PDB file of C-alpha atoms and ligand atoms in Angstrom:
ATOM      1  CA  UNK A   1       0.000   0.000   0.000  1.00 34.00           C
ATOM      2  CA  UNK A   2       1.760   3.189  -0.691  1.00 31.00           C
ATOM      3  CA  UNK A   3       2.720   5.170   2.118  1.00 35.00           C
ATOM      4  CA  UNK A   4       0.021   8.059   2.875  1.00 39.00           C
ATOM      5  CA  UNK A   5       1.477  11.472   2.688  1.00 40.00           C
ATOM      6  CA  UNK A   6       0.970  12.919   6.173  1.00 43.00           C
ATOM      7  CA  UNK A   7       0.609  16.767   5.276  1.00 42.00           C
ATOM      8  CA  UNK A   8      -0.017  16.936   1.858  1.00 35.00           C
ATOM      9  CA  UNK A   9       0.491  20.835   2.328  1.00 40.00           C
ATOM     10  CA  UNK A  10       4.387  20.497   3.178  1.00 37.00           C
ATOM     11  CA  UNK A  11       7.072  22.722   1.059  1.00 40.00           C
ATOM     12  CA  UNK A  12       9.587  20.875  -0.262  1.00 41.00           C
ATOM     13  CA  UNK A  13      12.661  22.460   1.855  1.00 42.00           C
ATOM     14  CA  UNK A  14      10.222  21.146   5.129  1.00 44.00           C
ATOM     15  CA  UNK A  15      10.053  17.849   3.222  1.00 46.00           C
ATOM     16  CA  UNK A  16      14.066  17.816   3.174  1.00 44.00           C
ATOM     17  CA  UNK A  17      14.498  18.761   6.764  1.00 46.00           C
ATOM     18  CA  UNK A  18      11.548  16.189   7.381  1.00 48.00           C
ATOM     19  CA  UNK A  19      13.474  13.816   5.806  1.00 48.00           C
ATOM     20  CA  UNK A  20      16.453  14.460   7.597  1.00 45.00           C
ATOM     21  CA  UNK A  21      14.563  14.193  10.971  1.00 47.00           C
ATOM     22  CA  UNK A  22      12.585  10.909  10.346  1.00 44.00           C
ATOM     23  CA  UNK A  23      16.479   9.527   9.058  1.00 45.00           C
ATOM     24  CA  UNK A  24      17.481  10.446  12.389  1.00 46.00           C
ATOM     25  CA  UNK A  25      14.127   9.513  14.323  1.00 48.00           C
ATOM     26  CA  UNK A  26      13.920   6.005  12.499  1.00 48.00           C
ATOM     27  CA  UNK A  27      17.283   5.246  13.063  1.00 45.00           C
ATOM     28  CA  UNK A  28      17.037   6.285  17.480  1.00 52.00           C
ATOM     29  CA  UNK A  29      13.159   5.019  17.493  1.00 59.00           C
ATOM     30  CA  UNK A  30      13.080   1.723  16.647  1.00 61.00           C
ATOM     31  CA  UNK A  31      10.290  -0.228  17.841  1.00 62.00           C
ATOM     32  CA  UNK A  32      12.155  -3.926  18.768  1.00 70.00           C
ATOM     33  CA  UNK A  33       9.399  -6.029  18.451  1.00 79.00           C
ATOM     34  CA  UNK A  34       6.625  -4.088  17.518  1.00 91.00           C
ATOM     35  CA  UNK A  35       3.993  -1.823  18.961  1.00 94.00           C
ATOM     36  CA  UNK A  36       1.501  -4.421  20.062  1.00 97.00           C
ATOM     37  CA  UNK A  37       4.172  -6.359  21.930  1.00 96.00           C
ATOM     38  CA  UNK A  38       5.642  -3.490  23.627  1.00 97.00           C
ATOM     39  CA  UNK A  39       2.029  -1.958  25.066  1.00 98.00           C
ATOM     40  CA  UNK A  40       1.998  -5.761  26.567  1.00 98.00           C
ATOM     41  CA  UNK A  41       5.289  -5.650  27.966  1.00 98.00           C
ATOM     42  CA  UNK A  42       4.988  -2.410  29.548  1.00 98.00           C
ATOM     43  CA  UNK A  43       1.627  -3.364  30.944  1.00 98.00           C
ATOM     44  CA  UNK A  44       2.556  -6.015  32.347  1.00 98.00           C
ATOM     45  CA  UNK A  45       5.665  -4.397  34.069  1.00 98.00           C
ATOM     46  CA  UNK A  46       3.361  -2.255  35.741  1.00 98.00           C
ATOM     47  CA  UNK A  47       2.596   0.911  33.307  1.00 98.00           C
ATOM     48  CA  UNK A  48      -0.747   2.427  34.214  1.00 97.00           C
ATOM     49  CA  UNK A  49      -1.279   4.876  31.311  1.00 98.00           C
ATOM     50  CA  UNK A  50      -1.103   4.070  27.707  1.00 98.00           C
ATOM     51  CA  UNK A  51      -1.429   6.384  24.679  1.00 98.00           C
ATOM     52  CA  UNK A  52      -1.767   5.818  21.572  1.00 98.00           C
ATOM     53  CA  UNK A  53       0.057   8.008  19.279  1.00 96.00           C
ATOM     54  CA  UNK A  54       0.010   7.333  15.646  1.00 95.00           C
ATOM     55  CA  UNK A  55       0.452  10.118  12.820  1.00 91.00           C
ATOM     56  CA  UNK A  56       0.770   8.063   9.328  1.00 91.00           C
ATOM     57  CA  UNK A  57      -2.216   5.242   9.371  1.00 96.00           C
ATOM     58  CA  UNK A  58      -5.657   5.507   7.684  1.00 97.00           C
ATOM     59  CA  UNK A  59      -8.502   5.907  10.480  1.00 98.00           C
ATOM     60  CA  UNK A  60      -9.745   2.360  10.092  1.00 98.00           C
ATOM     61  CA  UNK A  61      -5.850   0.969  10.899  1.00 98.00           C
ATOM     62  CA  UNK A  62      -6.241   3.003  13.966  1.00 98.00           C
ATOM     63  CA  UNK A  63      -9.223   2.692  14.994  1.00 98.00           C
ATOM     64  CA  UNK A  64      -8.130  -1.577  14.520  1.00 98.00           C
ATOM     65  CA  UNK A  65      -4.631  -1.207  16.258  1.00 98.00           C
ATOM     66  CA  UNK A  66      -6.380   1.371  19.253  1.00 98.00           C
ATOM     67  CA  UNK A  67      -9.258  -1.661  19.881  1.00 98.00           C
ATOM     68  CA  UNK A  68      -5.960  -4.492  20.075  1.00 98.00           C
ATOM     69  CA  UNK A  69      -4.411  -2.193  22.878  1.00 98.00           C
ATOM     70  CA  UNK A  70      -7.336  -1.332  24.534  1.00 98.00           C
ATOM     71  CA  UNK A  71      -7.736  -5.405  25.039  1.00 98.00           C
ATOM     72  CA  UNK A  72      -4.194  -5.253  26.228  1.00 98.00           C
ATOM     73  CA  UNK A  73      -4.745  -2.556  28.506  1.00 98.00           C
ATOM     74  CA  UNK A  74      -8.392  -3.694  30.057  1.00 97.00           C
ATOM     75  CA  UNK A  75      -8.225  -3.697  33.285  1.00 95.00           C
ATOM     76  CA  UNK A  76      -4.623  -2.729  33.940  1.00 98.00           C
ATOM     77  CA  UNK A  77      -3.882   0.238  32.310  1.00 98.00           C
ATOM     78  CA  UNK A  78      -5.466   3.575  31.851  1.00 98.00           C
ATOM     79  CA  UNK A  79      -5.919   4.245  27.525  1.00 98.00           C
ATOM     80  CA  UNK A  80      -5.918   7.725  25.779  1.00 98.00           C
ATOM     81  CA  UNK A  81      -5.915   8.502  22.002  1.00 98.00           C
ATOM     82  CA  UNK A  82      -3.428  10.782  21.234  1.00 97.00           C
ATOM     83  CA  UNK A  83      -5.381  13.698  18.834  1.00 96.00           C
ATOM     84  CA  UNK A  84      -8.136  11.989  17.592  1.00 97.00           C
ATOM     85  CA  UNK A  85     -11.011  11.987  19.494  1.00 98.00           C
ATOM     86  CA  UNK A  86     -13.237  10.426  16.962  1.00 98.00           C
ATOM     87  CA  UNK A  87     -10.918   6.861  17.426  1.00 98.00           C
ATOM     88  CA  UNK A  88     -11.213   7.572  21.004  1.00 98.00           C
ATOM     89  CA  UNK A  89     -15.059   7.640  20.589  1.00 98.00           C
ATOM     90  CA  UNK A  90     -15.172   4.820  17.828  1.00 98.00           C
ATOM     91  CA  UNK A  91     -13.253   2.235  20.836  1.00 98.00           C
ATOM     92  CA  UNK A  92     -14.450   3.538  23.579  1.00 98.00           C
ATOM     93  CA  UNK A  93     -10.730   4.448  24.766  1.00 98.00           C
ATOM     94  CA  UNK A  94     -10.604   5.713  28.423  1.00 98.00           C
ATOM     95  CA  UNK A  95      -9.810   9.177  27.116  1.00 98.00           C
ATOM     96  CA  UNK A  96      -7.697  11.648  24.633  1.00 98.00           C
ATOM     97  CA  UNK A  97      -5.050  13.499  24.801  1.00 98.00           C
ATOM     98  CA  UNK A  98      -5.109  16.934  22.702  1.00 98.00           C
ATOM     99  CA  UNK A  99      -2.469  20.190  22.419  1.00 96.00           C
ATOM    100  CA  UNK A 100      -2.870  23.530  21.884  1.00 95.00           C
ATOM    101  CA  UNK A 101      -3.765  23.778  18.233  1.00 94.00           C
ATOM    102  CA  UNK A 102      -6.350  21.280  18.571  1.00 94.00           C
ATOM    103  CA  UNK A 103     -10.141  21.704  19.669  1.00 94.00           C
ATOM    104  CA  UNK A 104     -10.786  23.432  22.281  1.00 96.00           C
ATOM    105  CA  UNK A 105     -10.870  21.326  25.835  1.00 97.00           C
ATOM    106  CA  UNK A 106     -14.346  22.792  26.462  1.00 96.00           C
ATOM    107  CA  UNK A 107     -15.440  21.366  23.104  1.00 97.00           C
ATOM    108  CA  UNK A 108     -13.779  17.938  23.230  1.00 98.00           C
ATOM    109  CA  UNK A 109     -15.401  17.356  26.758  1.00 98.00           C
ATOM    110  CA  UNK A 110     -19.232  18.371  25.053  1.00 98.00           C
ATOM    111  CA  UNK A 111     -18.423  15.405  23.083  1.00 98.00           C
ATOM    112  CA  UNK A 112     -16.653  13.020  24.980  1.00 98.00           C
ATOM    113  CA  UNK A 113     -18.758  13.804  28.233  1.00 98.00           C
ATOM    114  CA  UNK A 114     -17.796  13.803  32.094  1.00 97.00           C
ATOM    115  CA  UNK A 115     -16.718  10.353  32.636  1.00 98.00           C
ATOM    116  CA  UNK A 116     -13.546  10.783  30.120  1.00 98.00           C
ATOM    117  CA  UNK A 117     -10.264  11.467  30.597  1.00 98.00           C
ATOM    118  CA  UNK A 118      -8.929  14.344  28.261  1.00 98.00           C
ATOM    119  CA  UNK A 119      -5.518  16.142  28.790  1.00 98.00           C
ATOM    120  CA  UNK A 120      -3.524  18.938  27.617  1.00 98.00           C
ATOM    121  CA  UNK A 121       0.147  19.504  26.286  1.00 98.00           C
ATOM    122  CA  UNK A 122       0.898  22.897  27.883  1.00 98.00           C
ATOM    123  CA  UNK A 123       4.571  24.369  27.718  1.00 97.00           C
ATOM    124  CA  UNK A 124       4.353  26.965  30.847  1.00 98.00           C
ATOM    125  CA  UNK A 125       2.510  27.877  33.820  1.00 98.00           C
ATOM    126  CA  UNK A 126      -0.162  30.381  32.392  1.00 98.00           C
ATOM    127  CA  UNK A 127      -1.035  27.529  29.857  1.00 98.00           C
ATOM    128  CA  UNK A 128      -1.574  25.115  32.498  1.00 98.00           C
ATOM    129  CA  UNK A 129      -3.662  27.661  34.266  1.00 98.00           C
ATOM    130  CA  UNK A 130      -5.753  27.799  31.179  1.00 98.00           C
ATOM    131  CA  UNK A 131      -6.059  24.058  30.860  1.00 98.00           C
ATOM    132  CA  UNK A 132      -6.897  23.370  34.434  1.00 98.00           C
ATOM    133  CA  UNK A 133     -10.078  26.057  34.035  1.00 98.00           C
ATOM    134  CA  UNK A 134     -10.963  24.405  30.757  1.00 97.00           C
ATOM    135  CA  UNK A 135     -11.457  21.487  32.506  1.00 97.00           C
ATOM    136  CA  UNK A 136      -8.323  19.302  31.578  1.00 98.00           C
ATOM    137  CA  UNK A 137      -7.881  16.165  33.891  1.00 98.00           C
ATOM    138  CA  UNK A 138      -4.050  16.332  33.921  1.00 98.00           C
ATOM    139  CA  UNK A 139      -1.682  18.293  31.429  1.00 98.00           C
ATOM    140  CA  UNK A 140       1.203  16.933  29.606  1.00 98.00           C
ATOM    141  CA  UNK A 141       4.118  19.222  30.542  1.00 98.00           C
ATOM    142  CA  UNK A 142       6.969  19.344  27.906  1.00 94.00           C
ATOM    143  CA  UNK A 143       9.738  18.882  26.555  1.00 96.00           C
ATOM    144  CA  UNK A 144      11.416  18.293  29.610  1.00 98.00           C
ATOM    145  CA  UNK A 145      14.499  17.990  27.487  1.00 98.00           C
ATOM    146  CA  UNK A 146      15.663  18.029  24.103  1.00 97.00           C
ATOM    147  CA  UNK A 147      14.229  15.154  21.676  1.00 96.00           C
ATOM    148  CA  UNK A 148      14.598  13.616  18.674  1.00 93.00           C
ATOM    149  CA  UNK A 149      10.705  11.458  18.573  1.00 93.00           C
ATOM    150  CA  UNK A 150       8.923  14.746  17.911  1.00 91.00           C
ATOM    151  CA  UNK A 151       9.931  17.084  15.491  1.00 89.00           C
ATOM    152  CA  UNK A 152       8.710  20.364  16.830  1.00 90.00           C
ATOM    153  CA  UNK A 153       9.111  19.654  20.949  1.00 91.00           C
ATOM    154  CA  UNK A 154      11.545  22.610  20.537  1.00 90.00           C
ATOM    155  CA  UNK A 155      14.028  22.726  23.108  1.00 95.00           C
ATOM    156  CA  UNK A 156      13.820  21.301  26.497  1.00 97.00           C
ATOM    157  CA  UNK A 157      12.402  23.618  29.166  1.00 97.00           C
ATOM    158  CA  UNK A 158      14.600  21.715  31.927  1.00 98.00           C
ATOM    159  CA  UNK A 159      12.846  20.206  35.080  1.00 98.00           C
ATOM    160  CA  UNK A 160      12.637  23.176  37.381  1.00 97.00           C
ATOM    161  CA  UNK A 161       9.819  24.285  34.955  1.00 98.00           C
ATOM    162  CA  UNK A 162       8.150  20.908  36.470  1.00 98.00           C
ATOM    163  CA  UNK A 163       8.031  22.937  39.696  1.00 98.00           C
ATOM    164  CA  UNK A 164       6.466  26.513  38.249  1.00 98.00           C
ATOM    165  CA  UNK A 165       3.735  24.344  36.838  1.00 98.00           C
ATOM    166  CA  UNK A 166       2.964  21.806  39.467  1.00 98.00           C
ATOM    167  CA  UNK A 167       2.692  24.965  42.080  1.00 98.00           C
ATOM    168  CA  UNK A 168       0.277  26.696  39.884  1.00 98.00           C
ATOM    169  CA  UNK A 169      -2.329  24.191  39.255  1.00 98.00           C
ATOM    170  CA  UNK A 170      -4.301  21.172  40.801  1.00 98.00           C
ATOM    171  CA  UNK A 171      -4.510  18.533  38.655  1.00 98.00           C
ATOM    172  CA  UNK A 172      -1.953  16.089  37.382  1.00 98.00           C
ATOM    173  CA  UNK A 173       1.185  16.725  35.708  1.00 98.00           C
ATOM    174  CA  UNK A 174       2.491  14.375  33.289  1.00 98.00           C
ATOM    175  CA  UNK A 175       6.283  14.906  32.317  1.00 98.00           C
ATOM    176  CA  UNK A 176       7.231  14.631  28.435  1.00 98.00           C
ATOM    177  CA  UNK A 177      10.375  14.567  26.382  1.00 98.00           C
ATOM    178  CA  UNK A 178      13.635  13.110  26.265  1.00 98.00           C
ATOM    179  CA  UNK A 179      13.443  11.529  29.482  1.00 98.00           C
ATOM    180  CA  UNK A 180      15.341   8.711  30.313  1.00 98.00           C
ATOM    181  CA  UNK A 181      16.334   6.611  33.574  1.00 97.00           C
ATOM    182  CA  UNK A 182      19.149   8.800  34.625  1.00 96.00           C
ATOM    183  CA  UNK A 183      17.425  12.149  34.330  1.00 97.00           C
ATOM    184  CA  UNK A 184      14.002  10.582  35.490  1.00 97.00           C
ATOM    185  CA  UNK A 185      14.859  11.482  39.296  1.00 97.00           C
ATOM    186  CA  UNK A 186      14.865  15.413  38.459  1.00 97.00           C
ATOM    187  CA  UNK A 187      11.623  15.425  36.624  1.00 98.00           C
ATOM    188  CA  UNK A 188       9.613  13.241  39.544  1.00 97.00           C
ATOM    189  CA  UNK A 189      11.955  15.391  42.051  1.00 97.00           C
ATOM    190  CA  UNK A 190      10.658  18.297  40.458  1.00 97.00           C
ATOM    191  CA  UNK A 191       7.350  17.503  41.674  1.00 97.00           C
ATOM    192  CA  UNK A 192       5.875  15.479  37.816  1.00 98.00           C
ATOM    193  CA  UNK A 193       2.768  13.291  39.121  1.00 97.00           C
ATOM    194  CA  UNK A 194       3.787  10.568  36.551  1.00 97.00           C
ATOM    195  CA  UNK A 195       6.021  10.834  33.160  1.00 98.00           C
ATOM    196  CA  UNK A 196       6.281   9.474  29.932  1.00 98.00           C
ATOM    197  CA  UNK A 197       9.311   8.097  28.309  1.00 97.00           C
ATOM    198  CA  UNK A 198       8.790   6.759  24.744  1.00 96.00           C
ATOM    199  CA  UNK A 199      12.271   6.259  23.213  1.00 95.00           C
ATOM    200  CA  UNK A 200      13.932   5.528  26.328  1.00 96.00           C
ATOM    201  CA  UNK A 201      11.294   2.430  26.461  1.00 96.00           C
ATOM    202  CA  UNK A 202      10.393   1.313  23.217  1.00 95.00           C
ATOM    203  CA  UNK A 203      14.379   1.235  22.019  1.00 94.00           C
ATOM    204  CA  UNK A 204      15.515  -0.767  24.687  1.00 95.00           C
ATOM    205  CA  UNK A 205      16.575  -4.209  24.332  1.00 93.00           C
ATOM    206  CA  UNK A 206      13.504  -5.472  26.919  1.00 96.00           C
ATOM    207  CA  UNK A 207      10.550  -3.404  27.161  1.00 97.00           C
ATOM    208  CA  UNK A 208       9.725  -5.078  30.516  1.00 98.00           C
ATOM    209  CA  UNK A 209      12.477  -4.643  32.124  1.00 98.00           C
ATOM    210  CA  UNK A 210      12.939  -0.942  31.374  1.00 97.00           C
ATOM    211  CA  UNK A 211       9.380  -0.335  32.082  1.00 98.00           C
ATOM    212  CA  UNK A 212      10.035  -1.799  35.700  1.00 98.00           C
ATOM    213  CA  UNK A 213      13.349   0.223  36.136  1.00 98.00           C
ATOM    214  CA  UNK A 214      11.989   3.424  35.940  1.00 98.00           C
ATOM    215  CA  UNK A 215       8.618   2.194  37.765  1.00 97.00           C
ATOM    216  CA  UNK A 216      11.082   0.757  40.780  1.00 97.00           C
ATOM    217  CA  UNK A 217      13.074   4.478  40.190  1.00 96.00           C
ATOM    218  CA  UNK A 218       9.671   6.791  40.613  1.00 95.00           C
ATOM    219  CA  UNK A 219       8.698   4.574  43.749  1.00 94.00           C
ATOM    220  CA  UNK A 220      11.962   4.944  45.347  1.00 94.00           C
ATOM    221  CA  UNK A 221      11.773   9.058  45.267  1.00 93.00           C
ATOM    222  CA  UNK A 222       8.005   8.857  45.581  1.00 91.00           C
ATOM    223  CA  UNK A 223       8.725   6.407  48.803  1.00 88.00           C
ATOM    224  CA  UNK A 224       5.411   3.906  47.632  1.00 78.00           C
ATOM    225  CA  UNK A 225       7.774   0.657  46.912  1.00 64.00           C
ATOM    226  CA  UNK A 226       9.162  -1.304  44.523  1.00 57.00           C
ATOM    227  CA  UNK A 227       7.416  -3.015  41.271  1.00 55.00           C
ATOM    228  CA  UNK A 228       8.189  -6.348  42.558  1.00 55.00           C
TER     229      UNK A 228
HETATM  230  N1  TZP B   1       5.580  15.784  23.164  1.00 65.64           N
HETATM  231  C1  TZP B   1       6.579  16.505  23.662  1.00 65.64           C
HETATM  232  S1  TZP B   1       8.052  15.693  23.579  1.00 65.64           S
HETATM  233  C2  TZP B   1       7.317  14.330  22.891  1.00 65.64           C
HETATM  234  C3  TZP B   1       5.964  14.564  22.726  1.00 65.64           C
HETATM  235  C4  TZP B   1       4.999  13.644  22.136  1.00 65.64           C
HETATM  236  C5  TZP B   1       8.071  13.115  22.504  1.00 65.64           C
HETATM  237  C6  TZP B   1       8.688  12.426  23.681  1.00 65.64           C
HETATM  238  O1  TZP B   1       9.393  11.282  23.261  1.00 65.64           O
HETATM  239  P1  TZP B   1      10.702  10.776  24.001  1.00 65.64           P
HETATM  240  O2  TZP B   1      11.239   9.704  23.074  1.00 65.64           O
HETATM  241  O3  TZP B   1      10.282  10.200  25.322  1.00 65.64           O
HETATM  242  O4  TZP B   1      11.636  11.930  24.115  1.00 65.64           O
HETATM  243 MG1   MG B   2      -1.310  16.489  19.255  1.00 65.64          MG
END
């Protein structure tokens, strides 16, 4: 099938430094033994929050891949839809996850109702002000630090900004970008409720036991225990 063309509007100079990123990105972010597996492996080592974040496929491979991890995840782990709330709606996924360009929160919770999850990439305190008034269950706070999986994370705000935003708002704060086991203790330090790590995990040699080595890391600061 040929490949789909992800933003058919692109200039040709973005394609080139596209291409030059996704060189790089395909050549750090490798996916071991495949997406599927990996959700299961990191389940199973104890990961409570799952999104799925896929830019290339039609709708109906999403909306097929979303409904295999939601089986994996029944139960165990928490599941959002990154962007697309209509795959979110069309498996009944626990939630989304949206950023500032997309619909409004307000909007997104009109259709998705109470009883869903739906959070917010902010970048700074006054945006996570915003997105707790929205209504936003938790924001995703990033880039921590610098990272090659998404091309316009723009440089890493460092972890103390972890601190500006956890003191100004309520609700959870969920870490992103370029975190990896030994910088993980800063960004929990810094007061993250949880984080997400997506090269440092799906790269590895064993998704399980990287999953349960930053688990058993979090717990240690956190002082609730270790995975096993
Ligand atoms: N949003 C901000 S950074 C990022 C996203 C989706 C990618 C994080 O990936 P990694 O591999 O954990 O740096
Ligand atoms: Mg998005």
């Amino acid at each position: 099938m040929e490949k789909k063309n992800c933003n058919p509007k692109e200039t040709s100079s973005q394609k080139a430094s596209d291409k030059n990123h996704l060189t790089l990105k395909n050549s750090l972010l490798k996916a071991k033994k495949g997406t599927l597996s990996d959700v299961k492996e990191s389940v199973e080592a104890g990961c409570k929050i799952v999104q799925y974040r896929e830019k290339c496929k039609s709708t109906g491979e999403m909306i097929d891949e979303a409904a295999e991890i939601k089986k994996i995840c029944s139960g165990r782990a928490i599941f959002l839809i990154n962007d697309r709330i209509d795959v979110s709606l069309a498996v009944d996924a626990d939630g989304v996850h949206i950023g500032q360009d997309d619909m409004p929160i307000e909007t997104a919770r009109k259709i998705l109702g109470a009883n869903k999850i739906i959070g917010l990439t902010v970048h700074n305190a006054d945006e996570a002000i915003e997105a707790e008034k929205s209504g936003a269950d938790y924001v995703g706070l990033g880039s921590i630090f610098d990272t090659f999986t998404k091309k316009d994370a723009g440089k890493g705000i460092g972890p103390a900004s972890i601190r500006e935003v956890r003191n100004a708002i309520k609700i959870s704060v969920v870490a992103i970008g370029g975190i990896n086991k030994e910088n993980c203790r800063s960004v929990i330090e810094n007061g993250a409720d949880s984080l997400v790590a997506i090269s440092a995990v799906v790269c590895s040699d064993d998704v399980k036991k990287e999953t349960r080595e930053f688990i058993d890391i979090i717990r240690e600061i956190k002082g609730t225990g270790s995975s096993k």
